[in-house]
């Protein structure tokens, strides 16, 4: 399948690397340096298995800043953008997740969007209503940083 991953942090990169063993994966980020490292088979984060897989495995993985190119023909878009929690305001900043959803709906509204980012209870129902898209689902993520690929494997 053709899969795009939005955000190559701990969550997105571990999923992108695992899926790229058997799928065509395009990983999108907004930071050029991360994209360049991945395309040079180096990990932007410290994770033994991600480093090993990038170096040793045959992966169908391209990192890019070009969201249009990545989302255009994707069957699935895995959303792993940050949702930083503000403990003073008791608030998750979901703006990056919403930015990705908006782009996907403009570029490829038939793609299934799988939210792996941490979002508040009820968020998925609310965003489906707000956007009118029935293609948004949530799948919780439980990995440990530095063991991200191992935990997802
Ligand atoms: N790290 C964990 O252990 C963990 C575990 C469970 C859930 N989560 C959740 O998963 C989400 C991602 O966490 P992480 O640790 O991978 O974060 P991270 O900050 O390491 O990575 C997020 C990446 O998304 C990129 N990004 C930001 N806006 C973007 C956009 N519009 N399009 C594409 N990429 C964009 C950033 O540049 C960054 O590289 C968060 O919601 C977090 O709460 C994290």
mmCIF file with all atom_site columns, N, CA and C in Angstrom, residues 61-117:
data_model
loop_
_atom_site.group_PDB
_atom_site.id
_atom_site.type_symbol
_atom_site.label_atom_id
_atom_site.label_alt_id
_atom_site.label_comp_id
_atom_site.label_asym_id
_atom_site.label_entity_id
_atom_site.label_seq_id
_atom_site.pdbx_PDB_ins_code
_atom_site.Cartn_x
_atom_site.Cartn_y
_atom_site.Cartn_z
_atom_site.occupancy
_atom_site.B_iso_or_equiv
_atom_site.pdbx_formal_charge
_atom_site.auth_seq_id
_atom_site.auth_comp_id
_atom_site.auth_asym_id
_atom_site.auth_atom_id
_atom_site.pdbx_PDB_model_num
ATOM 1   N N  . UNK A 1 61  ? 11.293  3.903  1.550  1.00 0.00 ? 61  UNK A N  1
ATOM 2   C CA . UNK A 1 61  ? 10.999  5.076  2.383  1.00 0.00 ? 61  UNK A CA 1
ATOM 3   C C  . UNK A 1 61  ? 11.651  6.327  1.808  1.00 0.00 ? 61  UNK A C  1
ATOM 4   N N  . UNK A 1 62  ? 10.828  7.339  1.593  1.00 0.00 ? 62  UNK A N  1
ATOM 5   C CA . UNK A 1 62  ? 11.345  8.642  1.172  1.00 0.00 ? 62  UNK A CA 1
ATOM 6   C C  . UNK A 1 62  ? 10.829  9.681  2.159  1.00 0.00 ? 62  UNK A C  1
ATOM 7   N N  . UNK A 1 63  ? 11.731  10.509 2.658  1.00 0.00 ? 63  UNK A N  1
ATOM 8   C CA . UNK A 1 63  ? 11.312  11.629 3.501  1.00 0.00 ? 63  UNK A CA 1
ATOM 9   C C  . UNK A 1 63  ? 11.231  12.874 2.628  1.00 0.00 ? 63  UNK A C  1
ATOM 10  N N  . UNK A 1 64  ? 10.263  13.749 2.950  1.00 0.00 ? 64  UNK A N  1
ATOM 11  C CA . UNK A 1 64  ? 10.058  14.930 2.098  1.00 0.00 ? 64  UNK A CA 1
ATOM 12  C C  . UNK A 1 64  ? 9.419   16.070 2.888  1.00 0.00 ? 64  UNK A C  1
ATOM 13  N N  . UNK A 1 65  ? 9.643   17.297 2.409  1.00 0.00 ? 65  UNK A N  1
ATOM 14  C CA . UNK A 1 65  ? 8.937   18.467 2.946  1.00 0.00 ? 65  UNK A CA 1
ATOM 15  C C  . UNK A 1 65  ? 7.658   18.709 2.160  1.00 0.00 ? 65  UNK A C  1
ATOM 16  N N  . UNK A 1 66  ? 7.510   17.984 1.053  1.00 0.00 ? 66  UNK A N  1
ATOM 17  C CA . UNK A 1 66  ? 6.433   18.247 0.090  1.00 0.00 ? 66  UNK A CA 1
ATOM 18  C C  . UNK A 1 66  ? 5.178   17.421 0.427  1.00 0.00 ? 66  UNK A C  1
ATOM 19  N N  . UNK A 1 67  ? 4.283   18.026 1.200  1.00 0.00 ? 67  UNK A N  1
ATOM 20  C CA . UNK A 1 67  ? 3.085   17.312 1.649  1.00 0.00 ? 67  UNK A CA 1
ATOM 21  C C  . UNK A 1 67  ? 2.218   16.880 0.463  1.00 0.00 ? 67  UNK A C  1
ATOM 22  N N  . UNK A 1 68  ? 2.118   17.721 -0.533 1.00 0.00 ? 68  UNK A N  1
ATOM 23  C CA . UNK A 1 68  ? 1.266   17.420 -1.684 1.00 0.00 ? 68  UNK A CA 1
ATOM 24  C C  . UNK A 1 68  ? 1.712   16.131 -2.368 1.00 0.00 ? 68  UNK A C  1
ATOM 25  N N  . UNK A 1 69  ? 2.995   16.052 -2.600 1.00 0.00 ? 69  UNK A N  1
ATOM 26  C CA . UNK A 1 69  ? 3.582   14.881 -3.250 1.00 0.00 ? 69  UNK A CA 1
ATOM 27  C C  . UNK A 1 69  ? 3.345   13.607 -2.418 1.00 0.00 ? 69  UNK A C  1
ATOM 28  N N  . UNK A 1 70  ? 3.408   13.753 -1.098 1.00 0.00 ? 70  UNK A N  1
ATOM 29  C CA . UNK A 1 70  ? 3.261   12.577 -0.231 1.00 0.00 ? 70  UNK A CA 1
ATOM 30  C C  . UNK A 1 70  ? 1.809   12.153 -0.058 1.00 0.00 ? 70  UNK A C  1
ATOM 31  N N  . UNK A 1 71  ? 0.906   13.116 0.069  1.00 0.00 ? 71  UNK A N  1
ATOM 32  C CA . UNK A 1 71  ? -0.489  12.776 0.379  1.00 0.00 ? 71  UNK A CA 1
ATOM 33  C C  . UNK A 1 71  ? -1.299  12.428 -0.871 1.00 0.00 ? 71  UNK A C  1
ATOM 34  N N  . UNK A 1 72  ? -0.843  12.917 -2.025 1.00 0.00 ? 72  UNK A N  1
ATOM 35  C CA . UNK A 1 72  ? -1.602  12.847 -3.272 1.00 0.00 ? 72  UNK A CA 1
ATOM 36  C C  . UNK A 1 72  ? -2.179  11.464 -3.575 1.00 0.00 ? 72  UNK A C  1
ATOM 37  N N  . UNK A 1 73  ? -1.335  10.439 -3.485 1.00 0.00 ? 73  UNK A N  1
ATOM 38  C CA . UNK A 1 73  ? -1.829  9.105  -3.855 1.00 0.00 ? 73  UNK A CA 1
ATOM 39  C C  . UNK A 1 73  ? -1.754  8.114  -2.699 1.00 0.00 ? 73  UNK A C  1
ATOM 40  N N  . UNK A 1 74  ? -1.781  8.635  -1.469 1.00 0.00 ? 74  UNK A N  1
ATOM 41  C CA . UNK A 1 74  ? -1.686  7.739  -0.306 1.00 0.00 ? 74  UNK A CA 1
ATOM 42  C C  . UNK A 1 74  ? -3.027  7.060  -0.014 1.00 0.00 ? 74  UNK A C  1
ATOM 43  N N  . UNK A 1 75  ? -2.972  5.770  0.338  1.00 0.00 ? 75  UNK A N  1
ATOM 44  C CA . UNK A 1 75  ? -4.178  5.079  0.815  1.00 0.00 ? 75  UNK A CA 1
ATOM 45  C C  . UNK A 1 75  ? -4.454  5.486  2.267  1.00 0.00 ? 75  UNK A C  1
ATOM 46  N N  . UNK A 1 76  ? -3.372  5.598  3.034  1.00 0.00 ? 76  UNK A N  1
ATOM 47  C CA . UNK A 1 76  ? -3.480  5.980  4.446  1.00 0.00 ? 76  UNK A CA 1
ATOM 48  C C  . UNK A 1 76  ? -2.519  7.128  4.739  1.00 0.00 ? 76  UNK A C  1
ATOM 49  N N  . UNK A 1 77  ? -2.938  8.040  5.604  1.00 0.00 ? 77  UNK A N  1
ATOM 50  C CA . UNK A 1 77  ? -2.024  9.057  6.141  1.00 0.00 ? 77  UNK A CA 1
ATOM 51  C C  . UNK A 1 77  ? -1.995  8.876  7.660  1.00 0.00 ? 77  UNK A C  1
ATOM 52  N N  . UNK A 1 78  ? -0.835  8.492  8.160  1.00 0.00 ? 78  UNK A N  1
ATOM 53  C CA . UNK A 1 78  ? -0.661  8.334  9.610  1.00 0.00 ? 78  UNK A CA 1
ATOM 54  C C  . UNK A 1 78  ? -0.250  9.697  10.173 1.00 0.00 ? 78  UNK A C  1
ATOM 55  N N  . UNK A 1 79  ? -1.016  10.202 11.117 1.00 0.00 ? 79  UNK A N  1
ATOM 56  C CA . UNK A 1 79  ? -0.747  11.546 11.657 1.00 0.00 ? 79  UNK A CA 1
ATOM 57  C C  . UNK A 1 79  ? -0.017  11.429 12.991 1.00 0.00 ? 79  UNK A C  1
ATOM 58  N N  . UNK A 1 80  ? 1.247   11.876 12.986 1.00 0.00 ? 80  UNK A N  1
ATOM 59  C CA . UNK A 1 80  ? 2.085   11.801 14.194 1.00 0.00 ? 80  UNK A CA 1
ATOM 60  C C  . UNK A 1 80  ? 2.711   13.163 14.473 1.00 0.00 ? 80  UNK A C  1
ATOM 61  N N  . UNK A 1 81  ? 1.917   14.198 14.243 1.00 0.00 ? 81  UNK A N  1
ATOM 62  C CA . UNK A 1 81  ? 2.361   15.576 14.514 1.00 0.00 ? 81  UNK A CA 1
ATOM 63  C C  . UNK A 1 81  ? 2.283   15.820 16.027 1.00 0.00 ? 81  UNK A C  1
ATOM 64  N N  . UNK A 1 82  ? 3.026   16.817 16.523 1.00 0.00 ? 82  UNK A N  1
ATOM 65  C CA . UNK A 1 82  ? 3.018   17.051 17.980 1.00 0.00 ? 82  UNK A CA 1
ATOM 66  C C  . UNK A 1 82  ? 1.700   17.644 18.467 1.00 0.00 ? 82  UNK A C  1
ATOM 67  N N  . UNK A 1 83  ? 1.348   17.316 19.720 1.00 0.00 ? 83  UNK A N  1
ATOM 68  C CA . UNK A 1 83  ? 0.176   17.932 20.379 1.00 0.00 ? 83  UNK A CA 1
ATOM 69  C C  . UNK A 1 83  ? 0.602   18.275 21.795 1.00 0.00 ? 83  UNK A C  1
ATOM 70  N N  . UNK A 1 84  ? 1.458   19.280 21.908 1.00 0.00 ? 84  UNK A N  1
ATOM 71  C CA . UNK A 1 84  ? 2.029   19.569 23.220 1.00 0.00 ? 84  UNK A CA 1
ATOM 72  C C  . UNK A 1 84  ? 0.947   19.934 24.237 1.00 0.00 ? 84  UNK A C  1
ATOM 73  N N  . UNK A 1 85  ? 1.133   19.386 25.425 1.00 0.00 ? 85  UNK A N  1
ATOM 74  C CA . UNK A 1 85  ? 0.159   19.589 26.508 1.00 0.00 ? 85  UNK A CA 1
ATOM 75  C C  . UNK A 1 85  ? 0.595   20.765 27.377 1.00 0.00 ? 85  UNK A C  1
ATOM 76  N N  . UNK A 1 86  ? -0.307  21.708 27.569 1.00 0.00 ? 86  UNK A N  1
ATOM 77  C CA . UNK A 1 86  ? -0.031  22.848 28.436 1.00 0.00 ? 86  UNK A CA 1
ATOM 78  C C  . UNK A 1 86  ? -0.696  22.564 29.785 1.00 0.00 ? 86  UNK A C  1
ATOM 79  N N  . UNK A 1 87  ? 0.124   22.219 30.803 1.00 0.00 ? 87  UNK A N  1
ATOM 80  C CA . UNK A 1 87  ? -0.454  21.797 32.088 1.00 0.00 ? 87  UNK A CA 1
ATOM 81  C C  . UNK A 1 87  ? -1.114  22.971 32.828 1.00 0.00 ? 87  UNK A C  1
ATOM 82  N N  . UNK A 1 88  ? -0.692  24.208 32.534 1.00 0.00 ? 88  UNK A N  1
ATOM 83  C CA . UNK A 1 88  ? -1.331  25.363 33.187 1.00 0.00 ? 88  UNK A CA 1
ATOM 84  C C  . UNK A 1 88  ? -2.755  25.553 32.679 1.00 0.00 ? 88  UNK A C  1
ATOM 85  N N  . UNK A 1 89  ? -2.896  25.423 31.363 1.00 0.00 ? 89  UNK A N  1
ATOM 86  C CA . UNK A 1 89  ? -4.231  25.640 30.773 1.00 0.00 ? 89  UNK A CA 1
ATOM 87  C C  . UNK A 1 89  ? -5.026  24.342 30.656 1.00 0.00 ? 89  UNK A C  1
ATOM 88  N N  . UNK A 1 90  ? -4.374  23.193 30.993 1.00 0.00 ? 90  UNK A N  1
ATOM 89  C CA . UNK A 1 90  ? -5.014  21.882 30.851 1.00 0.00 ? 90  UNK A CA 1
ATOM 90  C C  . UNK A 1 90  ? -5.550  21.717 29.424 1.00 0.00 ? 90  UNK A C  1
ATOM 91  N N  . UNK A 1 91  ? -4.645  21.888 28.456 1.00 0.00 ? 91  UNK A N  1
ATOM 92  C CA . UNK A 1 91  ? -5.060  22.018 27.066 1.00 0.00 ? 91  UNK A CA 1
ATOM 93  C C  . UNK A 1 91  ? -4.048  21.336 26.142 1.00 0.00 ? 91  UNK A C  1
ATOM 94  N N  . UNK A 1 92  ? -4.524  20.526 25.221 1.00 0.00 ? 92  UNK A N  1
ATOM 95  C CA . UNK A 1 92  ? -3.661  19.954 24.186 1.00 0.00 ? 92  UNK A CA 1
ATOM 96  C C  . UNK A 1 92  ? -3.704  20.872 22.965 1.00 0.00 ? 92  UNK A C  1
ATOM 97  N N  . UNK A 1 93  ? -2.533  21.225 22.457 1.00 0.00 ? 93  UNK A N  1
ATOM 98  C CA . UNK A 1 93  ? -2.496  22.042 21.240 1.00 0.00 ? 93  UNK A CA 1
ATOM 99  C C  . UNK A 1 93  ? -2.576  21.108 20.036 1.00 0.00 ? 93  UNK A C  1
ATOM 100 N N  . UNK A 1 94  ? -3.762  20.992 19.464 1.00 0.00 ? 94  UNK A N  1
ATOM 101 C CA . UNK A 1 94  ? -3.985  20.061 18.347 1.00 0.00 ? 94  UNK A CA 1
ATOM 102 C C  . UNK A 1 94  ? -3.865  20.756 16.984 1.00 0.00 ? 94  UNK A C  1
ATOM 103 N N  . UNK A 1 95  ? -3.294  21.973 16.976 1.00 0.00 ? 95  UNK A N  1
ATOM 104 C CA . UNK A 1 95  ? -3.282  22.733 15.715 1.00 0.00 ? 95  UNK A CA 1
ATOM 105 C C  . UNK A 1 95  ? -2.464  22.042 14.614 1.00 0.00 ? 95  UNK A C  1
ATOM 106 N N  . UNK A 1 96  ? -1.371  21.363 14.980 1.00 0.00 ? 96  UNK A N  1
ATOM 107 C CA . UNK A 1 96  ? -0.558  20.695 13.948 1.00 0.00 ? 96  UNK A CA 1
ATOM 108 C C  . UNK A 1 96  ? -1.332  19.509 13.347 1.00 0.00 ? 96  UNK A C  1
ATOM 109 N N  . UNK A 1 97  ? -2.069  18.797 14.180 1.00 0.00 ? 97  UNK A N  1
ATOM 110 C CA . UNK A 1 97  ? -2.905  17.684 13.678 1.00 0.00 ? 97  UNK A CA 1
ATOM 111 C C  . UNK A 1 97  ? -3.955  18.233 12.715 1.00 0.00 ? 97  UNK A C  1
ATOM 112 N N  . UNK A 1 98  ? -4.571  19.335 13.115 1.00 0.00 ? 98  UNK A N  1
ATOM 113 C CA . UNK A 1 98  ? -5.598  19.937 12.241 1.00 0.00 ? 98  UNK A CA 1
ATOM 114 C C  . UNK A 1 98  ? -5.016  20.467 10.929 1.00 0.00 ? 98  UNK A C  1
ATOM 115 N N  . UNK A 1 99  ? -3.784  20.976 10.987 1.00 0.00 ? 99  UNK A N  1
ATOM 116 C CA . UNK A 1 99  ? -3.132  21.455 9.759  1.00 0.00 ? 99  UNK A CA 1
ATOM 117 C C  . UNK A 1 99  ? -2.950  20.287 8.784  1.00 0.00 ? 99  UNK A C  1
ATOM 118 N N  . UNK A 1 100 ? -2.574  19.127 9.310  1.00 0.00 ? 100 UNK A N  1
ATOM 119 C CA . UNK A 1 100 ? -2.392  17.951 8.445  1.00 0.00 ? 100 UNK A CA 1
ATOM 120 C C  . UNK A 1 100 ? -3.746  17.499 7.884  1.00 0.00 ? 100 UNK A C  1
ATOM 121 N N  . UNK A 1 101 ? -4.756  17.429 8.735  1.00 0.00 ? 101 UNK A N  1
ATOM 122 C CA . UNK A 1 101 ? -6.086  16.994 8.272  1.00 0.00 ? 101 UNK A CA 1
ATOM 123 C C  . UNK A 1 101 ? -6.579  17.911 7.142  1.00 0.00 ? 101 UNK A C  1
ATOM 124 N N  . UNK A 1 102 ? -6.377  19.217 7.317  1.00 0.00 ? 102 UNK A N  1
ATOM 125 C CA . UNK A 1 102 ? -6.817  20.184 6.302  1.00 0.00 ? 102 UNK A CA 1
ATOM 126 C C  . UNK A 1 102 ? -6.095  19.935 4.975  1.00 0.00 ? 102 UNK A C  1
ATOM 127 N N  . UNK A 1 103 ? -4.778  19.724 5.063  1.00 0.00 ? 103 UNK A N  1
ATOM 128 C CA . UNK A 1 103 ? -4.000  19.465 3.832  1.00 0.00 ? 103 UNK A CA 1
ATOM 129 C C  . UNK A 1 103 ? -4.482  18.189 3.149  1.00 0.00 ? 103 UNK A C  1
ATOM 130 N N  . UNK A 1 104 ? -4.668  17.126 3.930  1.00 0.00 ? 104 UNK A N  1
ATOM 131 C CA . UNK A 1 104 ? -5.076  15.845 3.338  1.00 0.00 ? 104 UNK A CA 1
ATOM 132 C C  . UNK A 1 104 ? -6.448  15.993 2.680  1.00 0.00 ? 104 UNK A C  1
ATOM 133 N N  . UNK A 1 105 ? -7.358  16.704 3.328  1.00 0.00 ? 105 UNK A N  1
ATOM 134 C CA . UNK A 1 105 ? -8.698  16.863 2.746  1.00 0.00 ? 105 UNK A CA 1
ATOM 135 C C  . UNK A 1 105 ? -8.672  17.678 1.463  1.00 0.00 ? 105 UNK A C  1
ATOM 136 N N  . UNK A 1 106 ? -7.727  18.587 1.361  1.00 0.00 ? 106 UNK A N  1
ATOM 137 C CA . UNK A 1 106 ? -7.603  19.375 0.122  1.00 0.00 ? 106 UNK A CA 1
ATOM 138 C C  . UNK A 1 106 ? -6.955  18.545 -0.997 1.00 0.00 ? 106 UNK A C  1
ATOM 139 N N  . UNK A 1 107 ? -5.952  17.757 -0.634 1.00 0.00 ? 107 UNK A N  1
ATOM 140 C CA . UNK A 1 107 ? -5.127  17.067 -1.631 1.00 0.00 ? 107 UNK A CA 1
ATOM 141 C C  . UNK A 1 107 ? -5.707  15.708 -2.016 1.00 0.00 ? 107 UNK A C  1
ATOM 142 N N  . UNK A 1 108 ? -6.221  14.976 -1.009 1.00 0.00 ? 108 UNK A N  1
ATOM 143 C CA . UNK A 1 108 ? -6.642  13.588 -1.236 1.00 0.00 ? 108 UNK A CA 1
ATOM 144 C C  . UNK A 1 108 ? -7.708  13.195 -0.207 1.00 0.00 ? 108 UNK A C  1
ATOM 145 N N  . UNK A 1 109 ? -8.943  13.689 -0.392 1.00 0.00 ? 109 UNK A N  1
ATOM 146 C CA . UNK A 1 109 ? -9.982  13.475 0.626  1.00 0.00 ? 109 UNK A CA 1
ATOM 147 C C  . UNK A 1 109 ? -10.378 12.012 0.825  1.00 0.00 ? 109 UNK A C  1
ATOM 148 N N  . UNK A 1 110 ? -9.989  11.125 -0.110 1.00 0.00 ? 110 UNK A N  1
ATOM 149 C CA . UNK A 1 110 ? -10.335 9.714  0.051  1.00 0.00 ? 110 UNK A CA 1
ATOM 150 C C  . UNK A 1 110 ? -9.369  8.958  0.956  1.00 0.00 ? 110 UNK A C  1
ATOM 151 N N  . UNK A 1 111 ? -8.231  9.553  1.260  1.00 0.00 ? 111 UNK A N  1
ATOM 152 C CA . UNK A 1 111 ? -7.258  8.864  2.111  1.00 0.00 ? 111 UNK A CA 1
ATOM 153 C C  . UNK A 1 111 ? -7.839  8.665  3.518  1.00 0.00 ? 111 UNK A C  1
ATOM 154 N N  . UNK A 1 112 ? -7.493  7.530  4.113  1.00 0.00 ? 112 UNK A N  1
ATOM 155 C CA . UNK A 1 112 ? -7.890  7.281  5.508  1.00 0.00 ? 112 UNK A CA 1
ATOM 156 C C  . UNK A 1 112 ? -6.829  7.897  6.406  1.00 0.00 ? 112 UNK A C  1
ATOM 157 N N  . UNK A 1 113 ? -7.242  8.777  7.306  1.00 0.00 ? 113 UNK A N  1
ATOM 158 C CA . UNK A 1 113 ? -6.304  9.433  8.219  1.00 0.00 ? 113 UNK A CA 1
ATOM 159 C C  . UNK A 1 113 ? -6.330  8.726  9.575  1.00 0.00 ? 113 UNK A C  1
ATOM 160 N N  . UNK A 1 114 ? -5.160  8.292  10.014 1.00 0.00 ? 114 UNK A N  1
ATOM 161 C CA . UNK A 1 114 ? -5.060  7.574  11.291 1.00 0.00 ? 114 UNK A CA 1
ATOM 162 C C  . UNK A 1 114 ? -4.291  8.454  12.277 1.00 0.00 ? 114 UNK A C  1
ATOM 163 N N  . UNK A 1 115 ? -4.980  8.970  13.267 1.00 0.00 ? 115 UNK A N  1
ATOM 164 C CA . UNK A 1 115 ? -4.324  9.842  14.257 1.00 0.00 ? 115 UNK A CA 1
ATOM 165 C C  . UNK A 1 115 ? -3.591  8.975  15.281 1.00 0.00 ? 115 UNK A C  1
ATOM 166 N N  . UNK A 1 116 ? -2.251  9.145  15.350 1.00 0.00 ? 116 UNK A N  1
ATOM 167 C CA . UNK A 1 116 ? -1.459  8.485  16.394 1.00 0.00 ? 116 UNK A CA 1
ATOM 168 C C  . UNK A 1 116 ? -1.062  9.501  17.472 1.00 0.00 ? 116 UNK A C  1
ATOM 169 N N  . UNK A 1 117 ? -1.204  10.795 17.162 1.00 0.00 ? 117 UNK A N  1
ATOM 170 C CA . UNK A 1 117 ? -0.898  11.837 18.143 1.00 0.00 ? 117 UNK A CA 1
ATOM 171 C C  . UNK A 1 117 ? -1.838  11.696 19.342 1.00 0.00 ? 117 UNK A C  1
#
